[in-house]
mmCIF file of C-alpha atoms in Angstrom:
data_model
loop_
_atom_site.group_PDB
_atom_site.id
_atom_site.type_symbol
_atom_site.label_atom_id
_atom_site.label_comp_id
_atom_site.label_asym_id
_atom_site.label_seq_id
_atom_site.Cartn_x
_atom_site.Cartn_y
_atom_site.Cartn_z
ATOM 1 C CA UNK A 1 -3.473 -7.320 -10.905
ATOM 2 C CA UNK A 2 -6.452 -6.025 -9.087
ATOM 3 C CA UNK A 3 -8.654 -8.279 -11.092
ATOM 4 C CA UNK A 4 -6.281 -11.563 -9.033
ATOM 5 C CA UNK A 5 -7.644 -9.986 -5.161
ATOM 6 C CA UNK A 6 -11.006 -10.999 -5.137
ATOM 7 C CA UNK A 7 -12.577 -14.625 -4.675
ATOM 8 C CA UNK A 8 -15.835 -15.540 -5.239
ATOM 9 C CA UNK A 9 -18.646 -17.180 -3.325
ATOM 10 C CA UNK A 10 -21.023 -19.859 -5.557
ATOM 11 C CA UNK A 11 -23.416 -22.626 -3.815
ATOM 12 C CA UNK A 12 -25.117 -25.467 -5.405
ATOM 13 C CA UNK A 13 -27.672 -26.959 -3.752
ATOM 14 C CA UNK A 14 -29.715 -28.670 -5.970
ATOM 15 C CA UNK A 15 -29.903 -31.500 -3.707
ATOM 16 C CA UNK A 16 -30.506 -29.939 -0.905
ATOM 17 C CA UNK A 17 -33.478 -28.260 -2.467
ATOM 18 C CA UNK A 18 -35.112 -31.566 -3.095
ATOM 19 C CA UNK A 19 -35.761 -32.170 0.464
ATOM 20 C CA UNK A 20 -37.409 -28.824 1.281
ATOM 21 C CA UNK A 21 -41.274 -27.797 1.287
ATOM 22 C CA UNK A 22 -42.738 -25.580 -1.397
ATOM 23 C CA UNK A 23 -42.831 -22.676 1.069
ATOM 24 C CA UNK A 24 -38.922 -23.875 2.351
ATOM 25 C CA UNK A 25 -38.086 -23.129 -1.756
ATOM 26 C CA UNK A 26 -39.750 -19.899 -2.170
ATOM 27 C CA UNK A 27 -37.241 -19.040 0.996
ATOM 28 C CA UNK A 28 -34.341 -20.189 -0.811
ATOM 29 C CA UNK A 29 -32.757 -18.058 -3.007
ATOM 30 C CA UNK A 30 -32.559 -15.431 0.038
ATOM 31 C CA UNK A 31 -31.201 -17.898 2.102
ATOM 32 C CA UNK A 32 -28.612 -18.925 -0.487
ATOM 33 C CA UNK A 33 -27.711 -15.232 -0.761
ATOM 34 C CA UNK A 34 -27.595 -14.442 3.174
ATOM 35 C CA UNK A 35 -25.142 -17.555 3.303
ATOM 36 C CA UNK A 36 -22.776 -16.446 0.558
ATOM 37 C CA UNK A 37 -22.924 -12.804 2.065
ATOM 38 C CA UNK A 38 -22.058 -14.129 5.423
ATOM 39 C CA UNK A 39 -18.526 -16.117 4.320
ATOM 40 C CA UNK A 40 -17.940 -13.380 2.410
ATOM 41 C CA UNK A 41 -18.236 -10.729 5.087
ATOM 42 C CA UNK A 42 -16.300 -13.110 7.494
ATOM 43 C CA UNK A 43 -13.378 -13.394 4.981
ATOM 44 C CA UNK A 44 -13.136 -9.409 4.371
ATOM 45 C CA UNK A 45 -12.768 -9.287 8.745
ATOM 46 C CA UNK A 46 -10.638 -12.052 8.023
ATOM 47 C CA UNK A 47 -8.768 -9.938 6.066
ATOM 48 C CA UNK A 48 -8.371 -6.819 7.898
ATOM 49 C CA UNK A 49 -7.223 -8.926 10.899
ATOM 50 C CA UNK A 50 -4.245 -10.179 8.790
ATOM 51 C CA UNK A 51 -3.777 -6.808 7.607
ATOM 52 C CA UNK A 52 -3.323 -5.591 11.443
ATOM 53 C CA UNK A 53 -1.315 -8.448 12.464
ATOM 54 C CA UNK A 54 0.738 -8.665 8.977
ATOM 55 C CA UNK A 55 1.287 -5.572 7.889
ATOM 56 C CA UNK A 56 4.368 -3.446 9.478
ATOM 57 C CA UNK A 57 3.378 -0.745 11.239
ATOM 58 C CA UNK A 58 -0.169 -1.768 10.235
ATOM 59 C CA UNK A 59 -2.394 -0.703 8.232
ATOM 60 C CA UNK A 60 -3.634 3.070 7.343
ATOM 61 C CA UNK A 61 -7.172 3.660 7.368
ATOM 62 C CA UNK A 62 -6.982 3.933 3.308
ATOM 63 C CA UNK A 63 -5.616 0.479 3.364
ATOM 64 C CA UNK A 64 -8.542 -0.387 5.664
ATOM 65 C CA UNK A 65 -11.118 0.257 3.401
ATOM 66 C CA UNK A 66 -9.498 -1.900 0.593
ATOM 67 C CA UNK A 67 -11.727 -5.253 1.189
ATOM 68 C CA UNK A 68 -14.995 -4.864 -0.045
ATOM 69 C CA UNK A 69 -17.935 -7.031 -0.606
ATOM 70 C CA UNK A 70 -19.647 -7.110 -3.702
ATOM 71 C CA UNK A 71 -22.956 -8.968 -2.066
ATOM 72 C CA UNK A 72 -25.021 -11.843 -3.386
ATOM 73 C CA UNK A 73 -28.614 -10.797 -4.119
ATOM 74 C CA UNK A 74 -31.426 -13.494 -4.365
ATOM 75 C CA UNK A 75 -32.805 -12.115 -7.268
ATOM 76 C CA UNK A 76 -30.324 -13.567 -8.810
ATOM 77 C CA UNK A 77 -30.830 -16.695 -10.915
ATOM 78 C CA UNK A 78 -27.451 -17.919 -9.937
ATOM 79 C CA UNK A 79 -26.561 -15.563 -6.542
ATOM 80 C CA UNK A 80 -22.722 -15.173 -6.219
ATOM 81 C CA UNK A 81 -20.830 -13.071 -2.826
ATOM 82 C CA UNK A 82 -17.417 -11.410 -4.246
ATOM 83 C CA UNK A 83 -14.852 -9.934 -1.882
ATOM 84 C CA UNK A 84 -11.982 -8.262 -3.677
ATOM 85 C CA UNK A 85 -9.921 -5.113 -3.207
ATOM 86 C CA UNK A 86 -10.606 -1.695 -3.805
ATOM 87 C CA UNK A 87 -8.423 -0.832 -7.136
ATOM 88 C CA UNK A 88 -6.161 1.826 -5.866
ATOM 89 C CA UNK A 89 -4.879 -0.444 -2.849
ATOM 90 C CA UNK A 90 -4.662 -3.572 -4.362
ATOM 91 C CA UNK A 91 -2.061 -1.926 -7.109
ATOM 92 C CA UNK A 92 0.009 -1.795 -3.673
ATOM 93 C CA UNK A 93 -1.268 -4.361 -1.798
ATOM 94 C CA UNK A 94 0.062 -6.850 -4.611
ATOM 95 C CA UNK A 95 3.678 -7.108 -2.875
ATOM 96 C CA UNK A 96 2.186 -7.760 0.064
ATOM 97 C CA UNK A 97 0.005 -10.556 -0.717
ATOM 98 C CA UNK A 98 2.028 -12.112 -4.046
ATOM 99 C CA UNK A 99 5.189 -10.421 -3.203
ATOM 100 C CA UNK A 100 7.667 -10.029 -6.311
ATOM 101 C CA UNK A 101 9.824 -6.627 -7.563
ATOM 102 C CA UNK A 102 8.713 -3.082 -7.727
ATOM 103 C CA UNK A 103 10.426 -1.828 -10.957
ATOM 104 C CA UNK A 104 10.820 1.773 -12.040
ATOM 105 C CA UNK A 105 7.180 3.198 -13.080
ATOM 106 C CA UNK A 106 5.330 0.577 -10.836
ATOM 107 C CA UNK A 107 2.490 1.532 -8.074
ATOM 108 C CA UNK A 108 4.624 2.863 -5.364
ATOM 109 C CA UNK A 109 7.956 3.889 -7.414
ATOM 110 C CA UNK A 110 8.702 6.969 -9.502
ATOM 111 C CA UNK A 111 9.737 7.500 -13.354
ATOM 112 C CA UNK A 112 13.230 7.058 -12.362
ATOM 113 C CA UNK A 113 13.292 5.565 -8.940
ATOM 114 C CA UNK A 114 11.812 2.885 -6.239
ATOM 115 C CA UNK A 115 12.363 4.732 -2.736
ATOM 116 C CA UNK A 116 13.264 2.155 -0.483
ATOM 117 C CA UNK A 117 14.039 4.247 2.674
ATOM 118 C CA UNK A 118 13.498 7.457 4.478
ATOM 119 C CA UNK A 119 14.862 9.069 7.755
ATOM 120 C CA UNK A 120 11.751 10.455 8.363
ATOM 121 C CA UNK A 121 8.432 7.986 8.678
ATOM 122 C CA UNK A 122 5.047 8.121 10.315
ATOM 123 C CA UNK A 123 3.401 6.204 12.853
ATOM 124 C CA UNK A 124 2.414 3.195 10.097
ATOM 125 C CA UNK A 125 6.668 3.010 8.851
ATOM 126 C CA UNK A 126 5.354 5.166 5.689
ATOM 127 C CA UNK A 127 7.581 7.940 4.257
ATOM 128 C CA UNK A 128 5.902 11.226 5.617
ATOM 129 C CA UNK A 129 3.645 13.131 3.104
ATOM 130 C CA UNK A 130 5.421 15.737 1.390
ATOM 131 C CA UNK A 131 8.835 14.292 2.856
ATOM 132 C CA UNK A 132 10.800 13.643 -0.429
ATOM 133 C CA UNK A 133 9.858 17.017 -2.042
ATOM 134 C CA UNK A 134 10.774 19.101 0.312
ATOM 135 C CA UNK A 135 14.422 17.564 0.616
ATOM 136 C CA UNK A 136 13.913 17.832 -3.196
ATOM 137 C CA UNK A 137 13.738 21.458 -2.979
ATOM 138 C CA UNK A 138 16.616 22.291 -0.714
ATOM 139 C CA UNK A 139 18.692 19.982 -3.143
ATOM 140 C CA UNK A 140 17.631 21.972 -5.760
ATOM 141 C CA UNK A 141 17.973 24.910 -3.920
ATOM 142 C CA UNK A 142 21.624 24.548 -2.832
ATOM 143 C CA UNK A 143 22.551 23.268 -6.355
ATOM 144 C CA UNK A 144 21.555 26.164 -8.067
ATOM 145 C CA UNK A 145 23.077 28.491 -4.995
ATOM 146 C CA UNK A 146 26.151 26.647 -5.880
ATOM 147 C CA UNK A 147 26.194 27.083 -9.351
ATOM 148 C CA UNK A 148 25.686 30.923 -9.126
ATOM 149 C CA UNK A 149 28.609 31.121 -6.507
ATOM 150 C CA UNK A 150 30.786 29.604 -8.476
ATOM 151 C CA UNK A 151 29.982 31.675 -11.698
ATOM 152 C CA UNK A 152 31.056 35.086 -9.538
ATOM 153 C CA UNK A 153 34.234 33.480 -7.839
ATOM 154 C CA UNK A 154 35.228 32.737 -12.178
ATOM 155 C CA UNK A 155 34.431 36.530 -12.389
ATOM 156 C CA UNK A 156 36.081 37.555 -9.634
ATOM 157 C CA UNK A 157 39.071 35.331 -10.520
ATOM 158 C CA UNK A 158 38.976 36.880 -13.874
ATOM 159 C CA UNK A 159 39.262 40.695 -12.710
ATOM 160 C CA UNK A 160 41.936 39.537 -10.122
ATOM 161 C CA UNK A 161 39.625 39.606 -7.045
ATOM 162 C CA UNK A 162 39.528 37.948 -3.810
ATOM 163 C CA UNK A 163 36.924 35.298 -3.784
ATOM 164 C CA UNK A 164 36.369 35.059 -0.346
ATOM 165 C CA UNK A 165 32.691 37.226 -0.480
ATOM 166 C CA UNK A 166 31.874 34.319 -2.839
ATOM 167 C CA UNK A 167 32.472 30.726 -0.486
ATOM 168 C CA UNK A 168 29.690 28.541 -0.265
ATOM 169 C CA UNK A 169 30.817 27.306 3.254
ATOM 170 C CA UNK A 170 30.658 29.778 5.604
ATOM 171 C CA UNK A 171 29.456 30.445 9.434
ATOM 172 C CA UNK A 172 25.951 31.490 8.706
ATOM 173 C CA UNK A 173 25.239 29.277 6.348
ATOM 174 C CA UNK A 174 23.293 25.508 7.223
ATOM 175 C CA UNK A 175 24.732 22.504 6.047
ATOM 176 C CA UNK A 176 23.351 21.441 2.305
ATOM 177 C CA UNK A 177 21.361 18.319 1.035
ATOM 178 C CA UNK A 178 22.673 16.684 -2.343
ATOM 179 C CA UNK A 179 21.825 13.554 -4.309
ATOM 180 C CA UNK A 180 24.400 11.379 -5.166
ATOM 181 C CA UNK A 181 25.242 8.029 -4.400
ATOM 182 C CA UNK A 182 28.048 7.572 -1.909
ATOM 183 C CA UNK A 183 29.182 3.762 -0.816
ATOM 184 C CA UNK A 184 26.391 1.798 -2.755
ATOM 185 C CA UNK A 185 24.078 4.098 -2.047
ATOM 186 C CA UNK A 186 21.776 6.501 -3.789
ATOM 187 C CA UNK A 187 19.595 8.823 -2.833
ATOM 188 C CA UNK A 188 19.412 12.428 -0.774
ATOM 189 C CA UNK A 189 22.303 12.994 1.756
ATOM 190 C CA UNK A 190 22.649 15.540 4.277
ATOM 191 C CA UNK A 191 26.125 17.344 4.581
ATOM 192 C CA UNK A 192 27.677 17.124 7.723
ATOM 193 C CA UNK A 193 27.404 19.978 10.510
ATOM 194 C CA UNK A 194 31.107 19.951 11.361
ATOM 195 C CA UNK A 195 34.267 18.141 9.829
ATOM 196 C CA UNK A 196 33.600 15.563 12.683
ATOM 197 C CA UNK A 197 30.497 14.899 11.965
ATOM 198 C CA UNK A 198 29.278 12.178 9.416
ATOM 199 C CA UNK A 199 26.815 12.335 5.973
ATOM 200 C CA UNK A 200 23.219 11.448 7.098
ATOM 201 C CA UNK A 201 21.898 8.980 4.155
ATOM 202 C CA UNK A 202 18.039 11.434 4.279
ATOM 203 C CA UNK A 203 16.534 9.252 1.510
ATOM 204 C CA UNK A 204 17.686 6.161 -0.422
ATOM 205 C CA UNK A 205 16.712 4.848 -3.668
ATOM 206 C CA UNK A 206 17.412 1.921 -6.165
ATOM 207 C CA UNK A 207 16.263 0.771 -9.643
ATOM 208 C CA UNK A 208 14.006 -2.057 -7.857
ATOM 209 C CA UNK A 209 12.906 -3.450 -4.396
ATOM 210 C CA UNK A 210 12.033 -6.857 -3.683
ATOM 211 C CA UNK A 211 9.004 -8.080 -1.509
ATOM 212 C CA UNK A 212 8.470 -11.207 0.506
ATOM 213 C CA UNK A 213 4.297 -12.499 0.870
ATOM 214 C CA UNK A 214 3.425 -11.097 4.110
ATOM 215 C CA UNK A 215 -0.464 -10.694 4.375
ATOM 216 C CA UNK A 216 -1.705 -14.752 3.670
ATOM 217 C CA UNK A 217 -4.749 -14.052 1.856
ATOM 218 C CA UNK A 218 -5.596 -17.347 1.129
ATOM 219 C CA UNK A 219 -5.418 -18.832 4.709
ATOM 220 C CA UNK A 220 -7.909 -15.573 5.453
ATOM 221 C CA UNK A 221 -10.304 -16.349 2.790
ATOM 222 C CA UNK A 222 -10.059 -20.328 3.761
ATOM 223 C CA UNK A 223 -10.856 -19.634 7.452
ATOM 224 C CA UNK A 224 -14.200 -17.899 6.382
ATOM 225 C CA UNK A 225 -14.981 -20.785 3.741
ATOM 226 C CA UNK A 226 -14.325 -23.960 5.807
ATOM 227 C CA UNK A 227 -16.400 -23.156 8.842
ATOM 228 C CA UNK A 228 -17.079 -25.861 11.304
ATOM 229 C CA UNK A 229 -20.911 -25.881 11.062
ATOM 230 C CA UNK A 230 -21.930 -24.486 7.521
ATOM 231 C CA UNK A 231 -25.104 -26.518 7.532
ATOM 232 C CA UNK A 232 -25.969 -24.178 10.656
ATOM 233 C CA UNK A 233 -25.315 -21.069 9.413
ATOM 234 C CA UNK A 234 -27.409 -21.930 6.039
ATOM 235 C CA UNK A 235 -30.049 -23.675 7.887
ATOM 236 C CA UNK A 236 -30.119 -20.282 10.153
ATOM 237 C CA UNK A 237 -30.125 -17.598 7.323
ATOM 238 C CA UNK A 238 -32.756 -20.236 5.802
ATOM 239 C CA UNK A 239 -35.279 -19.407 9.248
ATOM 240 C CA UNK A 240 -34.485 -15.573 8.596
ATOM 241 C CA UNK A 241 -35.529 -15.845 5.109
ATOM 242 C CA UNK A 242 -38.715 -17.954 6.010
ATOM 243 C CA UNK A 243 -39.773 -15.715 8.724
ATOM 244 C CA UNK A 244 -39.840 -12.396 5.966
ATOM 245 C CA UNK A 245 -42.142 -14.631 3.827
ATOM 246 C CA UNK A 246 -45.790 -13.255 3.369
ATOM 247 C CA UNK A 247 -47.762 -14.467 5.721
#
């Protein structure tokens, strides 16, 4: 999928070419390259505009850095400007710009899972670092607390003891976390402080999640490529590449 977010930049201008000087053509391959690097660096701030206005909670500064520019050099018999997206964020960056289902084992989702909400998120809507493993852990925790709780009350039972040394619920004791699903929903729960009191859903998962587009990457990469003057901006990088001739 990473291979599908990038675009790239070609020019022919064989025509063009025929009306220029001998000196104009030695100038020509640089400015062919400084014109492909210039859409290309205006799409990638294309880009990372979208991303801010797009993306809830906008972007993190990893996701930032995802639009790169592979520039155009004019040693090149046939120069060419690619912007694309850094592998690691476009495996996520795919439901944003194509949209379409996160499936157990995707980027983003676990061997069993696709998390699909948390109680606790940072400033960009993400699920804080470290969040669903340390839930994980008192789940764990209390489970096997449980379980060794109820092994002595079946001992004490056995020897015709009291089992009240042996509750789970008692005064000095926190509410618990568990995973089950409860009403539709699956995922980490937090028991309630007092009978009043209702379960808190901590962390909800299902076996997929679907995305809607919501970053327009063609419209970005279109605003860059249909400029209103393009003859100026070539004729322009063609006077930078003339003035860095040999005099």
């Amino acid at each position: 999928m990473a291979d599908d977010l990038k675009l790239t930049y070609g020019v022919d201008l064989k025509s063009f070419e025929r009306q220029l000087t001998a000196i104009e053509r030695q100038a020509l391959p640089a400015a062919q390259a400084g014109y492909l690097n210039s859409l290309a660096f205006g799409a990638r701030k294309n880009l990372l505009t979208a991303f801010d206005k797009e993306i809830e909670g906008g972007p993190t500064p990893f996701t930032k850095r995802a639009p790169v520019v592979d520039k155009a050099a004019a040693s090149s018999g046939k120069p060419e400007a690619v912007v694309r997206l850094l592998p690691d964020q476009a495996r996520y960056l795919q439901y944003s710009i194509f949209g379409g289902v996160r499936r157990v084992g995707d980027p983003g989702a676990s061997r069993w899972d696709v998390l699909t909400g948390a109680a606790e998120t940072n400033s960009y809507g993400n699920i804080k670092k470290g969040y669903i493993k340390r839930i994980g852990k008192k789940a764990k925790t209390e489970r096997e607390r449980r379980a060794a709780l109820r092994q002595k009350r079946d001992e004490l039972r056995a020897r015709g003891k009291s089992t009240a040394n042996a509750k789970w619920m008692t005064s000095a004791r926190p509410p618990g976390v568990f995973f089950a699903e409860i009403r539709h929903a699956k995922g980490y729960w937090q028991r309630p402080t007092t009978p009043r009191d209702k379960l808190t859903l901590l962390a909800q998962f299902s076996d997929n999640a679907k995305y809607k587009p919501s970053v327009n990457w063609d419209a970005a990469i279109q605003r860059a490529v249909f400029i209103e003057s393009p003859k100026v901006v070539f004729v322009s990088e063609l006077r930078r590449a003339l003035s860095q001739l040999p005099k």
